[in-house]
């Protein structure tokens, strides 16, 4: 899934946990929310198989470029601007596997991903029943729709 989805799910994990366990200490809420956000990354990436996720950047494809600029980059930037001050730890935790694999391991250490092969094993074991729609452009609707619902709920229930 894209960073927008990871950010929104991370925020919702904290909000729901805060609602369900209001008597927990702040550090307990934060710690458990971080662990759940990390777990959510695994689960969301298992479902990425049914969304538009081509394996390599398609810089010459206008659709890929538009989707990533408008939805992924601008959408992530807006979520960071509006929600990072209050939810920075859970947003970071929700995207930490991507940060480690795609922004540290690959460019800095010139190594392959470290965390995502484990996610792939879980996906192949527990989610093998999902169809592989990663190259189908129409599947952007699934992730954008999911994010739109999460964002609308976040606006309606701040």
PDB file of C-alpha atoms in Angstrom:
ATOM      1  CA  UNK A   1       0.000   0.000   0.000  1.00  0.00           C
ATOM      2  CA  UNK A   2       0.997   3.602  -0.404  1.00  0.00           C
ATOM      3  CA  UNK A   3       2.188   5.896   2.383  1.00  0.00           C
ATOM      4  CA  UNK A   4      -1.188   7.653   2.490  1.00  0.00           C
ATOM      5  CA  UNK A   5      -2.886   4.406   3.461  1.00  0.00           C
ATOM      6  CA  UNK A   6      -0.236   3.533   6.040  1.00  0.00           C
ATOM      7  CA  UNK A   7      -0.494   7.024   7.585  1.00  0.00           C
ATOM      8  CA  UNK A   8      -4.289   6.950   7.803  1.00  0.00           C
ATOM      9  CA  UNK A   9      -4.457   3.432   9.225  1.00  0.00           C
ATOM     10  CA  UNK A  10      -1.784   4.324  11.790  1.00  0.00           C
ATOM     11  CA  UNK A  11      -3.773   7.371  12.903  1.00  0.00           C
ATOM     12  CA  UNK A  12      -6.952   5.291  13.172  1.00  0.00           C
ATOM     13  CA  UNK A  13      -5.195   2.611  15.188  1.00  0.00           C
ATOM     14  CA  UNK A  14      -4.227   5.195  17.784  1.00  0.00           C
ATOM     15  CA  UNK A  15      -7.643   6.890  17.780  1.00  0.00           C
ATOM     16  CA  UNK A  16      -9.540   3.601  18.186  1.00  0.00           C
ATOM     17  CA  UNK A  17      -7.163   2.314  20.832  1.00  0.00           C
ATOM     18  CA  UNK A  18      -7.495   5.618  22.724  1.00  0.00           C
ATOM     19  CA  UNK A  19     -11.271   5.291  22.525  1.00  0.00           C
ATOM     20  CA  UNK A  20     -11.267   1.653  23.698  1.00  0.00           C
ATOM     21  CA  UNK A  21      -8.676   2.076  26.453  1.00  0.00           C
ATOM     22  CA  UNK A  22      -8.948   5.641  27.763  1.00  0.00           C
ATOM     23  CA  UNK A  23      -7.520   4.709  31.177  1.00  0.00           C
ATOM     24  CA  UNK A  24      -4.211   3.438  29.799  1.00  0.00           C
ATOM     25  CA  UNK A  25      -1.192   5.624  30.476  1.00  0.00           C
ATOM     26  CA  UNK A  26       0.009   7.787  27.607  1.00  0.00           C
ATOM     27  CA  UNK A  27       3.166   5.695  27.181  1.00  0.00           C
ATOM     28  CA  UNK A  28       1.177   2.472  27.122  1.00  0.00           C
ATOM     29  CA  UNK A  29      -1.146   3.909  24.478  1.00  0.00           C
ATOM     30  CA  UNK A  30       1.774   5.084  22.377  1.00  0.00           C
ATOM     31  CA  UNK A  31       3.742   1.834  22.726  1.00  0.00           C
ATOM     32  CA  UNK A  32       0.816  -0.430  21.886  1.00  0.00           C
ATOM     33  CA  UNK A  33      -0.251   1.871  19.037  1.00  0.00           C
ATOM     34  CA  UNK A  34       3.261   1.726  17.581  1.00  0.00           C
ATOM     35  CA  UNK A  35       3.281  -2.086  17.727  1.00  0.00           C
ATOM     36  CA  UNK A  36      -0.156  -2.260  16.111  1.00  0.00           C
ATOM     37  CA  UNK A  37       0.899   0.256  13.443  1.00  0.00           C
ATOM     38  CA  UNK A  38       3.908  -1.908  12.583  1.00  0.00           C
ATOM     39  CA  UNK A  39       1.631  -4.945  12.360  1.00  0.00           C
ATOM     40  CA  UNK A  40      -0.810  -2.979  10.209  1.00  0.00           C
ATOM     41  CA  UNK A  41       1.976  -2.389   7.699  1.00  0.00           C
ATOM     42  CA  UNK A  42       2.359  -6.125   7.259  1.00  0.00           C
ATOM     43  CA  UNK A  43      -1.375  -6.666   6.820  1.00  0.00           C
ATOM     44  CA  UNK A  44      -1.843  -3.731   4.435  1.00  0.00           C
ATOM     45  CA  UNK A  45       1.091  -4.826   2.297  1.00  0.00           C
ATOM     46  CA  UNK A  46      -0.459  -8.277   2.038  1.00  0.00           C
ATOM     47  CA  UNK A  47      -3.530  -6.623   0.532  1.00  0.00           C
ATOM     48  CA  UNK A  48      -1.394  -4.496  -1.798  1.00  0.00           C
ATOM     49  CA  UNK A  49      -1.670  -7.423  -4.188  1.00  0.00           C
ATOM     50  CA  UNK A  50      -5.169  -6.224  -5.132  1.00  0.00           C
ATOM     51  CA  UNK A  51      -4.129  -2.605  -5.723  1.00  0.00           C
ATOM     52  CA  UNK A  52      -2.011  -0.874  -8.360  1.00  0.00           C
ATOM     53  CA  UNK A  53       1.573  -1.613  -7.303  1.00  0.00           C
ATOM     54  CA  UNK A  54       3.850  -2.219 -10.259  1.00  0.00           C
ATOM     55  CA  UNK A  55       7.259  -3.485  -9.075  1.00  0.00           C
ATOM     56  CA  UNK A  56       9.322  -0.686 -10.633  1.00  0.00           C
ATOM     57  CA  UNK A  57       8.814   3.027 -11.161  1.00  0.00           C
ATOM     58  CA  UNK A  58       7.193   3.792 -14.523  1.00  0.00           C
ATOM     59  CA  UNK A  59       8.423   7.363 -15.033  1.00  0.00           C
ATOM     60  CA  UNK A  60       7.394   7.385 -18.719  1.00  0.00           C
ATOM     61  CA  UNK A  61       3.838   6.192 -18.008  1.00  0.00           C
ATOM     62  CA  UNK A  62       1.567   9.237 -17.603  1.00  0.00           C
ATOM     63  CA  UNK A  63      -0.932   7.262 -15.524  1.00  0.00           C
ATOM     64  CA  UNK A  64       1.710   5.995 -13.068  1.00  0.00           C
ATOM     65  CA  UNK A  65       3.284   9.440 -12.852  1.00  0.00           C
ATOM     66  CA  UNK A  66      -0.037  11.241 -12.296  1.00  0.00           C
ATOM     67  CA  UNK A  67      -1.169   8.741  -9.677  1.00  0.00           C
ATOM     68  CA  UNK A  68       2.075   9.004  -7.737  1.00  0.00           C
ATOM     69  CA  UNK A  69       2.353  12.794  -7.921  1.00  0.00           C
ATOM     70  CA  UNK A  70      -1.281  13.562  -7.081  1.00  0.00           C
ATOM     71  CA  UNK A  71      -2.256  10.740  -4.751  1.00  0.00           C
ATOM     72  CA  UNK A  72       0.951   9.434  -3.227  1.00  0.00           C
ATOM     73  CA  UNK A  73       3.266  12.460  -3.024  1.00  0.00           C
ATOM     74  CA  UNK A  74       0.809  15.324  -2.584  1.00  0.00           C
ATOM     75  CA  UNK A  75      -1.567  13.200  -0.511  1.00  0.00           C
ATOM     76  CA  UNK A  76       1.256  12.126   1.807  1.00  0.00           C
ATOM     77  CA  UNK A  77       2.533  15.685   2.085  1.00  0.00           C
ATOM     78  CA  UNK A  78      -0.925  16.969   3.063  1.00  0.00           C
ATOM     79  CA  UNK A  79      -1.337  14.234   5.666  1.00  0.00           C
ATOM     80  CA  UNK A  80       2.088  15.089   7.072  1.00  0.00           C
ATOM     81  CA  UNK A  81       1.227  18.797   7.229  1.00  0.00           C
ATOM     82  CA  UNK A  82      -2.132  18.276   8.937  1.00  0.00           C
ATOM     83  CA  UNK A  83      -1.535  15.211  11.116  1.00  0.00           C
ATOM     84  CA  UNK A  84       2.187  14.794  11.787  1.00  0.00           C
ATOM     85  CA  UNK A  85       2.343  17.155  14.785  1.00  0.00           C
ATOM     86  CA  UNK A  86      -0.261  15.125  16.687  1.00  0.00           C
ATOM     87  CA  UNK A  87       0.355  11.602  15.332  1.00  0.00           C
ATOM     88  CA  UNK A  88       4.026  11.592  14.303  1.00  0.00           C
ATOM     89  CA  UNK A  89       5.010   8.441  16.235  1.00  0.00           C
ATOM     90  CA  UNK A  90       2.217   6.280  14.847  1.00  0.00           C
ATOM     91  CA  UNK A  91       2.653   7.647  11.304  1.00  0.00           C
ATOM     92  CA  UNK A  92       6.366   6.872  11.523  1.00  0.00           C
ATOM     93  CA  UNK A  93       5.708   3.375  12.876  1.00  0.00           C
ATOM     94  CA  UNK A  94       3.124   2.656  10.167  1.00  0.00           C
ATOM     95  CA  UNK A  95       5.650   3.492   7.425  1.00  0.00           C
ATOM     96  CA  UNK A  96       8.835   2.306   9.148  1.00  0.00           C
ATOM     97  CA  UNK A  97       9.190  -0.938   7.136  1.00  0.00           C
ATOM     98  CA  UNK A  98       9.114   1.106   3.902  1.00  0.00           C
ATOM     99  CA  UNK A  99      11.552   3.663   5.282  1.00  0.00           C
ATOM    100  CA  UNK A 100      13.987   0.917   6.267  1.00  0.00           C
ATOM    101  CA  UNK A 101      13.736  -1.137   3.068  1.00  0.00           C
ATOM    102  CA  UNK A 102      13.227   1.488   0.348  1.00  0.00           C
ATOM    103  CA  UNK A 103      14.925   4.594   1.768  1.00  0.00           C
ATOM    104  CA  UNK A 104      17.782   3.154   3.847  1.00  0.00           C
ATOM    105  CA  UNK A 105      18.708  -0.387   2.751  1.00  0.00           C
ATOM    106  CA  UNK A 106      18.464   0.124  -1.006  1.00  0.00           C
ATOM    107  CA  UNK A 107      19.923   3.602  -1.598  1.00  0.00           C
ATOM    108  CA  UNK A 108      22.380   3.887   1.295  1.00  0.00           C
ATOM    109  CA  UNK A 109      23.603   0.322   1.854  1.00  0.00           C
ATOM    110  CA  UNK A 110      22.957  -0.865  -1.737  1.00  0.00           C
ATOM    111  CA  UNK A 111      21.236  -3.980  -0.389  1.00  0.00           C
ATOM    112  CA  UNK A 112      17.896  -5.559  -1.111  1.00  0.00           C
ATOM    113  CA  UNK A 113      14.931  -5.105   1.181  1.00  0.00           C
ATOM    114  CA  UNK A 114      15.195  -6.636   4.636  1.00  0.00           C
ATOM    115  CA  UNK A 115      11.611  -6.552   5.965  1.00  0.00           C
ATOM    116  CA  UNK A 116       9.507  -6.988   2.825  1.00  0.00           C
ATOM    117  CA  UNK A 117      10.689 -10.539   2.046  1.00  0.00           C
ATOM    118  CA  UNK A 118       9.057 -11.568   5.351  1.00  0.00           C
ATOM    119  CA  UNK A 119       5.892  -9.711   4.343  1.00  0.00           C
ATOM    120  CA  UNK A 120       5.981 -11.580   1.022  1.00  0.00           C
ATOM    121  CA  UNK A 121       6.191 -14.895   2.893  1.00  0.00           C
ATOM    122  CA  UNK A 122       3.154 -14.000   5.001  1.00  0.00           C
ATOM    123  CA  UNK A 123       1.269 -12.859   1.887  1.00  0.00           C
ATOM    124  CA  UNK A 124       2.128 -16.049   0.000  1.00  0.00           C
ATOM    125  CA  UNK A 125       1.142 -18.224   2.964  1.00  0.00           C
ATOM    126  CA  UNK A 126      -1.959 -16.523   4.347  1.00  0.00           C
ATOM    127  CA  UNK A 127      -3.187 -14.361   1.468  1.00  0.00           C
ATOM    128  CA  UNK A 128      -2.415 -16.524  -1.557  1.00  0.00           C
ATOM    129  CA  UNK A 129      -6.143 -16.548  -2.350  1.00  0.00           C
ATOM    130  CA  UNK A 130      -5.994 -12.861  -3.350  1.00  0.00           C
ATOM    131  CA  UNK A 131      -5.714 -12.232  -7.085  1.00  0.00           C
ATOM    132  CA  UNK A 132      -2.620 -10.406  -8.330  1.00  0.00           C
ATOM    133  CA  UNK A 133      -4.002  -7.136  -9.685  1.00  0.00           C
ATOM    134  CA  UNK A 134      -0.850  -5.067  -9.157  1.00  0.00           C
ATOM    135  CA  UNK A 135      -0.543  -4.104 -12.826  1.00  0.00           C
ATOM    136  CA  UNK A 136      -4.238  -3.251 -13.322  1.00  0.00           C
ATOM    137  CA  UNK A 137      -4.605   0.533 -13.405  1.00  0.00           C
ATOM    138  CA  UNK A 138      -8.267   0.482 -12.407  1.00  0.00           C
ATOM    139  CA  UNK A 139      -7.305  -0.906  -8.977  1.00  0.00           C
ATOM    140  CA  UNK A 140      -6.164   2.559  -7.861  1.00  0.00           C
ATOM    141  CA  UNK A 141      -9.864   3.015  -7.125  1.00  0.00           C
ATOM    142  CA  UNK A 142      -9.635   0.434  -4.326  1.00  0.00           C
ATOM    143  CA  UNK A 143      -6.855   2.182  -2.439  1.00  0.00           C
ATOM    144  CA  UNK A 144      -8.074   5.716  -3.135  1.00  0.00           C
ATOM    145  CA  UNK A 145     -11.581   4.693  -2.052  1.00  0.00           C
ATOM    146  CA  UNK A 146     -10.301   3.107   1.159  1.00  0.00           C
ATOM    147  CA  UNK A 147      -8.222   6.202   1.919  1.00  0.00           C
ATOM    148  CA  UNK A 148     -11.118   8.527   1.127  1.00  0.00           C
ATOM    149  CA  UNK A 149     -13.328   6.678   3.631  1.00  0.00           C
ATOM    150  CA  UNK A 150     -10.617   6.785   6.322  1.00  0.00           C
ATOM    151  CA  UNK A 151      -9.990  10.495   5.697  1.00  0.00           C
ATOM    152  CA  UNK A 152     -13.690  11.372   5.666  1.00  0.00           C
ATOM    153  CA  UNK A 153     -14.161   9.568   8.978  1.00  0.00           C
ATOM    154  CA  UNK A 154     -11.125  11.364  10.363  1.00  0.00           C
ATOM    155  CA  UNK A 155     -12.621  14.718   9.380  1.00  0.00           C
ATOM    156  CA  UNK A 156     -16.069  13.825  10.704  1.00  0.00           C
ATOM    157  CA  UNK A 157     -14.756  12.356  13.979  1.00  0.00           C
ATOM    158  CA  UNK A 158     -11.648  14.399  14.881  1.00  0.00           C
TER     159      UNK A 158
END
